[in-house]
Amino acid sequence: DVKVTQSSRYLVKRTGEKVFLECVQDMDHENMFWYRQDPGLGLRLIYFSYDVKMKEKGDIPEGYSVSREKKERFSLILESASTNQTSMYLCASSLGPLGYTFGSGTRLTVV
Amino acid sequence: AQSVTQLDSQVPVFEEAPVELRCNYSSSVSVYLFWYVQYPNQGLQLLLKYLSGSTLVESINGFEAEFNKSQTSFHLRKPSVHISDTAEYFCAVSAETSGSRLTFGEGTQLTVNP
């Protein structure tokens, strides 16, 4: 089974802190994605990557950046956390257009 | 660009009743279509997908969805639901030309009551 592991299940950070959310997949997938999930809004794409050191902006990239130094790891960075970034963050990976495998999510609260 | 609309945010039903969760999409190119399910406190799991071929696709736990190109819909159905089907369901679309990128709908909360 493909596994996508997100390093933290719950995270509480202070406003202005730099926050790192880590995601690792173990099936050699080229494609990796970061979404945030908010009630009534579904999943919105923040950033994605089709290869190492490659990144593309999704629909809501403002306030976020990403890093992909190795194929299996895709990190989401909140440069200066704000309360409107309180959300559930979901990482996913895929091999071609056949659907994603998701991690369990990180629920981030910014206070 | 693609978009997805899930027409019902909440669907309450009684156990053993039939259910339909509605999904409409918009795209100027050919698409792949997906349904994902999210059980409480878990990530999303792929329920079923339409890539090509037969327009009726089925999952292993009794759900089915029908791709209707003329109505740009991909509704999810189950003839008899169980308490354990209580979850949030997401419809998603990917354009054949956009690589793997998925666009999701807003989600439908299915609650099955005894």
PDB file of C-alpha atoms in Angstrom:
ATOM      1  CA  ASP A   1       0.000   0.000   0.000  1.00  0.00           C
ATOM      2  CA  VAL A   2       1.132   3.509  -0.813  1.00  0.00           C
ATOM      3  CA  LYS A   3       1.689   5.455   2.310  1.00  0.00           C
ATOM      4  CA  VAL A   4       1.693   9.215   2.712  1.00  0.00           C
ATOM      5  CA  THR A   5       2.836  10.307   6.149  1.00  0.00           C
ATOM      6  CA  GLN A   6       2.342  13.749   7.602  1.00  0.00           C
ATOM      7  CA  SER A   7       4.637  14.423  10.510  1.00  0.00           C
ATOM      8  CA  SER A   8       2.130  15.989  12.901  1.00  0.00           C
ATOM      9  CA  ARG A   9      -1.531  15.251  13.495  1.00  0.00           C
ATOM     10  CA  TYR A  10      -2.188  18.377  15.580  1.00  0.00           C
ATOM     11  CA  LEU A  11      -0.121  21.546  15.780  1.00  0.00           C
ATOM     12  CA  VAL A  12      -0.588  24.781  17.711  1.00  0.00           C
ATOM     13  CA  LYS A  13       1.567  27.763  16.741  1.00  0.00           C
ATOM     14  CA  ARG A  14       1.701  31.436  17.602  1.00  0.00           C
ATOM     15  CA  THR A  15       1.024  34.288  15.192  1.00  0.00           C
ATOM     16  CA  GLY A  16       4.196  35.279  13.369  1.00  0.00           C
ATOM     17  CA  GLU A  17       5.973  31.947  13.838  1.00  0.00           C
ATOM     18  CA  LYS A  18       7.566  30.135  10.896  1.00  0.00           C
ATOM     19  CA  VAL A  19       5.816  26.763  10.537  1.00  0.00           C
ATOM     20  CA  PHE A  20       6.971  23.662   8.686  1.00  0.00           C
ATOM     21  CA  LEU A  21       4.555  20.901   7.699  1.00  0.00           C
ATOM     22  CA  GLU A  22       6.283  17.780   6.483  1.00  0.00           C
ATOM     23  CA  CYS A  23       4.991  15.103   4.144  1.00  0.00           C
ATOM     24  CA  VAL A  24       6.721  11.892   3.068  1.00  0.00           C
ATOM     25  CA  GLN A  25       5.540   9.259   0.572  1.00  0.00           C
ATOM     26  CA  ASP A  26       7.064   5.819   0.097  1.00  0.00           C
ATOM     27  CA  MET A  27       6.007   4.791  -3.415  1.00  0.00           C
ATOM     28  CA  ASP A  28       8.278   6.817  -5.685  1.00  0.00           C
ATOM     29  CA  HIS A  29       5.445   9.061  -6.910  1.00  0.00           C
ATOM     30  CA  GLU A  30       6.523  12.039  -9.019  1.00  0.00           C
ATOM     31  CA  ASN A  31       3.559  14.211  -8.090  1.00  0.00           C
ATOM     32  CA  MET A  32       2.901  15.711  -4.679  1.00  0.00           C
ATOM     33  CA  PHE A  33       0.299  18.233  -3.534  1.00  0.00           C
ATOM     34  CA  TRP A  34      -0.648  20.393  -0.565  1.00  0.00           C
ATOM     35  CA  TYR A  35      -4.289  21.285   0.072  1.00  0.00           C
ATOM     36  CA  ARG A  36      -6.083  23.021   2.868  1.00  0.00           C
ATOM     37  CA  GLN A  37      -9.545  21.879   3.897  1.00  0.00           C
ATOM     38  CA  ASP A  38     -12.074  24.266   5.409  1.00  0.00           C
ATOM     39  CA  PRO A  39     -15.766  23.609   6.163  1.00  0.00           C
ATOM     40  CA  GLY A  40     -17.999  24.516   3.243  1.00  0.00           C
ATOM     41  CA  LEU A  41     -15.045  25.226   0.972  1.00  0.00           C
ATOM     42  CA  GLY A  42     -13.841  21.707   0.252  1.00  0.00           C
ATOM     43  CA  LEU A  43     -10.172  21.234  -0.581  1.00  0.00           C
ATOM     44  CA  ARG A  44      -8.208  24.092  -2.086  1.00  0.00           C
ATOM     45  CA  LEU A  45      -4.843  23.570  -3.745  1.00  0.00           C
ATOM     46  CA  ILE A  46      -1.961  25.536  -2.243  1.00  0.00           C
ATOM     47  CA  TYR A  47       1.100  24.227  -4.116  1.00  0.00           C
ATOM     48  CA  PHE A  48       2.099  21.173  -6.085  1.00  0.00           C
ATOM     49  CA  SER A  49       5.205  19.595  -7.503  1.00  0.00           C
ATOM     50  CA  TYR A  50       5.740  17.246 -10.432  1.00  0.00           C
ATOM     51  CA  ASP A  51       9.431  16.621  -9.780  1.00  0.00           C
ATOM     52  CA  VAL A  52      12.312  17.252  -7.397  1.00  0.00           C
ATOM     53  CA  LYS A  53      13.137  20.954  -6.976  1.00  0.00           C
ATOM     54  CA  MET A  54      10.106  21.836  -9.048  1.00  0.00           C
ATOM     55  CA  LYS A  55       7.053  23.659  -7.664  1.00  0.00           C
ATOM     56  CA  GLU A  56       3.967  25.322  -9.021  1.00  0.00           C
ATOM     57  CA  LYS A  57       1.430  27.587  -7.395  1.00  0.00           C
ATOM     58  CA  GLY A  58      -2.054  26.316  -6.861  1.00  0.00           C
ATOM     59  CA  ASP A  59      -5.177  28.362  -6.284  1.00  0.00           C
ATOM     60  CA  ILE A  60      -4.283  29.887  -2.899  1.00  0.00           C
ATOM     61  CA  PRO A  61      -0.470  30.163  -2.589  1.00  0.00           C
ATOM     62  CA  GLU A  62      -0.357  33.496  -0.737  1.00  0.00           C
ATOM     63  CA  GLY A  63       1.378  33.207   2.615  1.00  0.00           C
ATOM     64  CA  TYR A  64       2.849  29.796   1.825  1.00  0.00           C
ATOM     65  CA  SER A  65       5.952  28.351   0.216  1.00  0.00           C
ATOM     66  CA  VAL A  66       7.147  24.805  -0.427  1.00  0.00           C
ATOM     67  CA  SER A  67      10.319  22.795  -0.700  1.00  0.00           C
ATOM     68  CA  ARG A  68      11.023  19.558  -2.521  1.00  0.00           C
ATOM     69  CA  GLU A  69      14.670  18.587  -2.180  1.00  0.00           C
ATOM     70  CA  LYS A  70      14.042  14.838  -2.406  1.00  0.00           C
ATOM     71  CA  LYS A  71      11.454  12.953  -4.409  1.00  0.00           C
ATOM     72  CA  GLU A  72       9.748  11.455  -1.370  1.00  0.00           C
ATOM     73  CA  ARG A  73       9.475  14.620   0.735  1.00  0.00           C
ATOM     74  CA  PHE A  74       7.337  17.714   0.147  1.00  0.00           C
ATOM     75  CA  SER A  75       7.333  20.432   2.800  1.00  0.00           C
ATOM     76  CA  LEU A  76       4.844  23.247   3.237  1.00  0.00           C
ATOM     77  CA  ILE A  77       6.153  26.405   4.899  1.00  0.00           C
ATOM     78  CA  LEU A  78       4.133  29.162   6.494  1.00  0.00           C
ATOM     79  CA  GLU A  79       6.625  32.025   6.546  1.00  0.00           C
ATOM     80  CA  SER A  80       4.770  34.008   9.210  1.00  0.00           C
ATOM     81  CA  ALA A  81       1.725  32.197  10.526  1.00  0.00           C
ATOM     82  CA  SER A  82      -1.530  34.097  10.834  1.00  0.00           C
ATOM     83  CA  THR A  83      -4.847  33.171  12.422  1.00  0.00           C
ATOM     84  CA  ASN A  84      -6.533  32.869   9.003  1.00  0.00           C
ATOM     85  CA  GLN A  85      -4.187  29.971   8.278  1.00  0.00           C
ATOM     86  CA  THR A  86      -5.847  27.890  10.982  1.00  0.00           C
ATOM     87  CA  SER A  87      -7.053  24.900   8.994  1.00  0.00           C
ATOM     88  CA  MET A  88      -6.677  21.223   8.160  1.00  0.00           C
ATOM     89  CA  TYR A  89      -3.742  20.658   5.813  1.00  0.00           C
ATOM     90  CA  LEU A  90      -3.713  17.596   3.579  1.00  0.00           C
ATOM     91  CA  CYS A  91      -0.776  16.248   1.614  1.00  0.00           C
ATOM     92  CA  ALA A  92      -1.255  13.883  -1.331  1.00  0.00           C
ATOM     93  CA  SER A  93       0.852  12.062  -3.878  1.00  0.00           C
ATOM     94  CA  SER A  94       0.012  10.472  -7.207  1.00  0.00           C
ATOM     95  CA  LEU A  95       1.454   8.535 -10.120  1.00  0.00           C
ATOM     96  CA  GLY A  96      -0.090  10.072 -13.212  1.00  0.00           C
ATOM     97  CA  PRO A  97      -3.755  11.064 -13.457  1.00  0.00           C
ATOM     98  CA  LEU A  98      -5.166   8.062 -11.616  1.00  0.00           C
ATOM     99  CA  GLY A  99      -6.117   9.686  -8.354  1.00  0.00           C
ATOM    100  CA  TYR A 100      -4.349  10.676  -5.184  1.00  0.00           C
ATOM    101  CA  THR A 101      -3.246   8.945  -2.030  1.00  0.00           C
ATOM    102  CA  PHE A 102      -3.744  11.276   0.919  1.00  0.00           C
ATOM    103  CA  GLY A 103      -2.040  11.592   4.268  1.00  0.00           C
ATOM    104  CA  SER A 104      -4.111  11.727   7.456  1.00  0.00           C
ATOM    105  CA  GLY A 105      -3.859  15.496   7.661  1.00  0.00           C
ATOM    106  CA  THR A 106      -2.417  18.062  10.043  1.00  0.00           C
ATOM    107  CA  ARG A 107      -4.846  20.223  11.976  1.00  0.00           C
ATOM    108  CA  LEU A 108      -3.036  23.519  12.512  1.00  0.00           C
ATOM    109  CA  THR A 109      -4.260  26.105  14.977  1.00  0.00           C
ATOM    110  CA  VAL A 110      -2.626  29.539  14.955  1.00  0.00           C
ATOM    111  CA  VAL A 111      -3.233  31.546  18.142  1.00  0.00           C
TER     112      VAL A 111
ATOM    113  CA  ALA B   1     -10.008  25.501 -15.970  1.00  0.00           C
ATOM    114  CA  GLN B   2     -12.297  22.997 -14.336  1.00  0.00           C
ATOM    115  CA  SER B   3     -14.822  23.431 -11.550  1.00  0.00           C
ATOM    116  CA  VAL B   4     -16.961  21.107  -9.472  1.00  0.00           C
ATOM    117  CA  THR B   5     -20.247  21.764  -7.707  1.00  0.00           C
ATOM    118  CA  GLN B   6     -21.717  19.433  -5.138  1.00  0.00           C
ATOM    119  CA  LEU B   7     -25.339  20.355  -4.937  1.00  0.00           C
ATOM    120  CA  ASP B   8     -26.032  19.271  -1.354  1.00  0.00           C
ATOM    121  CA  SER B   9     -23.875  20.184   1.614  1.00  0.00           C
ATOM    122  CA  GLN B  10     -25.709  17.810   3.983  1.00  0.00           C
ATOM    123  CA  VAL B  11     -27.716  14.664   3.269  1.00  0.00           C
ATOM    124  CA  PRO B  12     -29.397  12.943   6.236  1.00  0.00           C
ATOM    125  CA  VAL B  13     -30.952   9.522   5.565  1.00  0.00           C
ATOM    126  CA  PHE B  14     -32.181   6.535   7.515  1.00  0.00           C
ATOM    127  CA  GLU B  15     -30.345   3.236   7.521  1.00  0.00           C
ATOM    128  CA  GLU B  16     -31.206   0.951   4.571  1.00  0.00           C
ATOM    129  CA  ALA B  17     -32.622   3.849   2.544  1.00  0.00           C
ATOM    130  CA  PRO B  18     -31.239   4.688  -0.897  1.00  0.00           C
ATOM    131  CA  VAL B  19     -29.083   7.775  -1.327  1.00  0.00           C
ATOM    132  CA  GLU B  20     -27.826   9.980  -4.161  1.00  0.00           C
ATOM    133  CA  LEU B  21     -25.075  12.560  -3.754  1.00  0.00           C
ATOM    134  CA  ARG B  22     -25.066  14.985  -6.648  1.00  0.00           C
ATOM    135  CA  CYS B  23     -22.009  16.323  -8.472  1.00  0.00           C
ATOM    136  CA  ASN B  24     -21.811  18.566 -11.533  1.00  0.00           C
ATOM    137  CA  TYR B  25     -18.627  19.662 -13.219  1.00  0.00           C
ATOM    138  CA  SER B  26     -17.541  22.221 -15.768  1.00  0.00           C
ATOM    139  CA  SER B  27     -14.705  21.754 -18.229  1.00  0.00           C
ATOM    140  CA  SER B  28     -13.890  22.677 -21.812  1.00  0.00           C
ATOM    141  CA  VAL B  29     -11.795  19.521 -22.284  1.00  0.00           C
ATOM    142  CA  SER B  30     -12.187  15.823 -21.553  1.00  0.00           C
ATOM    143  CA  VAL B  31     -11.994  14.916 -17.891  1.00  0.00           C
ATOM    144  CA  TYR B  32     -11.370  12.184 -15.382  1.00  0.00           C
ATOM    145  CA  LEU B  33     -13.803  12.047 -12.456  1.00  0.00           C
ATOM    146  CA  PHE B  34     -13.394  10.824  -8.886  1.00  0.00           C
ATOM    147  CA  TRP B  35     -15.282  10.372  -5.652  1.00  0.00           C
ATOM    148  CA  TYR B  36     -13.371  10.438  -2.368  1.00  0.00           C
ATOM    149  CA  VAL B  37     -14.653   9.637   1.122  1.00  0.00           C
ATOM    150  CA  GLN B  38     -13.417  11.060   4.409  1.00  0.00           C
ATOM    151  CA  TYR B  39     -14.374   9.278   7.610  1.00  0.00           C
ATOM    152  CA  PRO B  40     -14.199  11.281  10.858  1.00  0.00           C
ATOM    153  CA  ASN B  41     -10.652  12.245  11.826  1.00  0.00           C
ATOM    154  CA  GLN B  42      -9.116  10.570   8.792  1.00  0.00           C
ATOM    155  CA  GLY B  43      -7.642  11.591   5.453  1.00  0.00           C
ATOM    156  CA  LEU B  44      -9.444  11.150   2.151  1.00  0.00           C
ATOM    157  CA  GLN B  45      -9.728   7.747   0.498  1.00  0.00           C
ATOM    158  CA  LEU B  46     -10.472   7.086  -3.148  1.00  0.00           C
ATOM    159  CA  LEU B  47     -13.960   5.573  -3.486  1.00  0.00           C
ATOM    160  CA  LEU B  48     -14.237   5.228  -7.265  1.00  0.00           C
ATOM    161  CA  LYS B  49     -13.081   6.825 -10.495  1.00  0.00           C
ATOM    162  CA  TYR B  50     -14.092   7.251 -14.101  1.00  0.00           C
ATOM    163  CA  LEU B  51     -11.251   7.401 -16.606  1.00  0.00           C
ATOM    164  CA  SER B  52     -12.799   6.002 -19.798  1.00  0.00           C
ATOM    165  CA  GLY B  53     -14.985   3.178 -21.074  1.00  0.00           C
ATOM    166  CA  SER B  54     -18.199   2.219 -19.284  1.00  0.00           C
ATOM    167  CA  THR B  55     -19.954   5.238 -17.869  1.00  0.00           C
ATOM    168  CA  LEU B  56     -21.118   3.316 -14.797  1.00  0.00           C
ATOM    169  CA  VAL B  57     -18.396   2.664 -12.231  1.00  0.00           C
ATOM    170  CA  GLU B  58     -18.686   0.767  -8.976  1.00  0.00           C
ATOM    171  CA  SER B  59     -16.859   0.607  -5.676  1.00  0.00           C
ATOM    172  CA  ILE B  60     -16.259  -2.463  -3.533  1.00  0.00           C
ATOM    173  CA  ASN B  61     -18.657  -1.306  -0.809  1.00  0.00           C
ATOM    174  CA  GLY B  62     -21.787  -0.928  -2.936  1.00  0.00           C
ATOM    175  CA  PHE B  63     -21.532   2.664  -4.188  1.00  0.00           C
ATOM    176  CA  GLU B  64     -21.796   3.437  -7.881  1.00  0.00           C
ATOM    177  CA  ALA B  65     -21.521   6.572 -10.000  1.00  0.00           C
ATOM    178  CA  GLU B  66     -22.571   7.309 -13.544  1.00  0.00           C
ATOM    179  CA  PHE B  67     -20.718   9.664 -15.856  1.00  0.00           C
ATOM    180  CA  ASN B  68     -23.208  11.687 -17.876  1.00  0.00           C
ATOM    181  CA  LYS B  69     -21.348  13.795 -20.421  1.00  0.00           C
ATOM    182  CA  SER B  70     -24.394  15.598 -21.780  1.00  0.00           C
ATOM    183  CA  GLN B  71     -25.447  16.722 -18.294  1.00  0.00           C
ATOM    184  CA  THR B  72     -21.837  17.098 -17.063  1.00  0.00           C
ATOM    185  CA  SER B  73     -22.694  15.120 -13.966  1.00  0.00           C
ATOM    186  CA  PHE B  74     -21.160  12.310 -11.926  1.00  0.00           C
ATOM    187  CA  HIS B  75     -23.727  11.499  -9.232  1.00  0.00           C
ATOM    188  CA  LEU B  76     -22.925   8.955  -6.519  1.00  0.00           C
ATOM    189  CA  ARG B  77     -25.592   6.422  -5.506  1.00  0.00           C
ATOM    190  CA  LYS B  78     -26.095   3.563  -3.112  1.00  0.00           C
ATOM    191  CA  PRO B  79     -29.310   1.510  -2.989  1.00  0.00           C
ATOM    192  CA  SER B  80     -29.144   0.804   0.759  1.00  0.00           C
ATOM    193  CA  VAL B  81     -26.902   2.690   3.185  1.00  0.00           C
ATOM    194  CA  HIS B  82     -25.409   1.605   6.506  1.00  0.00           C
ATOM    195  CA  ILE B  83     -24.533   3.552   9.614  1.00  0.00           C
ATOM    196  CA  SER B  84     -20.878   3.042   8.698  1.00  0.00           C
ATOM    197  CA  ASP B  85     -21.362   5.045   5.478  1.00  0.00           C
ATOM    198  CA  THR B  86     -21.602   8.213   7.568  1.00  0.00           C
ATOM    199  CA  ALA B  87     -18.770  10.391   6.222  1.00  0.00           C
ATOM    200  CA  GLU B  88     -17.998  13.380   4.056  1.00  0.00           C
ATOM    201  CA  TYR B  89     -17.891  12.721   0.331  1.00  0.00           C
ATOM    202  CA  PHE B  90     -15.934  14.778  -2.177  1.00  0.00           C
ATOM    203  CA  CYS B  91     -16.320  14.832  -5.934  1.00  0.00           C
ATOM    204  CA  ALA B  92     -13.204  15.772  -7.935  1.00  0.00           C
ATOM    205  CA  VAL B  93     -12.278  16.372 -11.563  1.00  0.00           C
ATOM    206  CA  SER B  94      -9.009  16.286 -13.463  1.00  0.00           C
ATOM    207  CA  ALA B  95      -8.598  17.459 -17.037  1.00  0.00           C
ATOM    208  CA  GLU B  96      -6.868  14.944 -19.261  1.00  0.00           C
ATOM    209  CA  THR B  97      -4.446  17.698 -20.259  1.00  0.00           C
ATOM    210  CA  SER B  98      -3.645  18.955 -16.754  1.00  0.00           C
ATOM    211  CA  GLY B  99      -1.566  16.075 -15.516  1.00  0.00           C
ATOM    212  CA  SER B 100      -2.536  14.912 -12.069  1.00  0.00           C
ATOM    213  CA  ARG B 101      -4.017  18.078 -10.648  1.00  0.00           C
ATOM    214  CA  LEU B 102      -7.467  17.543  -9.089  1.00  0.00           C
ATOM    215  CA  THR B 103     -10.140  20.159  -8.463  1.00  0.00           C
ATOM    216  CA  PHE B 104     -12.494  19.272  -5.609  1.00  0.00           C
ATOM    217  CA  GLY B 105     -16.065  20.127  -4.832  1.00  0.00           C
ATOM    218  CA  GLU B 106     -17.215  21.582  -1.522  1.00  0.00           C
ATOM    219  CA  GLY B 107     -18.089  18.209  -0.033  1.00  0.00           C
ATOM    220  CA  THR B 108     -21.337  16.529   1.041  1.00  0.00           C
ATOM    221  CA  GLN B 109     -21.807  15.306   4.603  1.00  0.00           C
ATOM    222  CA  LEU B 110     -23.780  12.061   4.533  1.00  0.00           C
ATOM    223  CA  THR B 111     -25.301  11.165   7.893  1.00  0.00           C
ATOM    224  CA  VAL B 112     -27.009   7.785   8.223  1.00  0.00           C
ATOM    225  CA  ASN B 113     -29.402   7.560  11.153  1.00  0.00           C
ATOM    226  CA  PRO B 114     -30.727   4.360  12.767  1.00  0.00           C
TER     227      PRO B 114
END
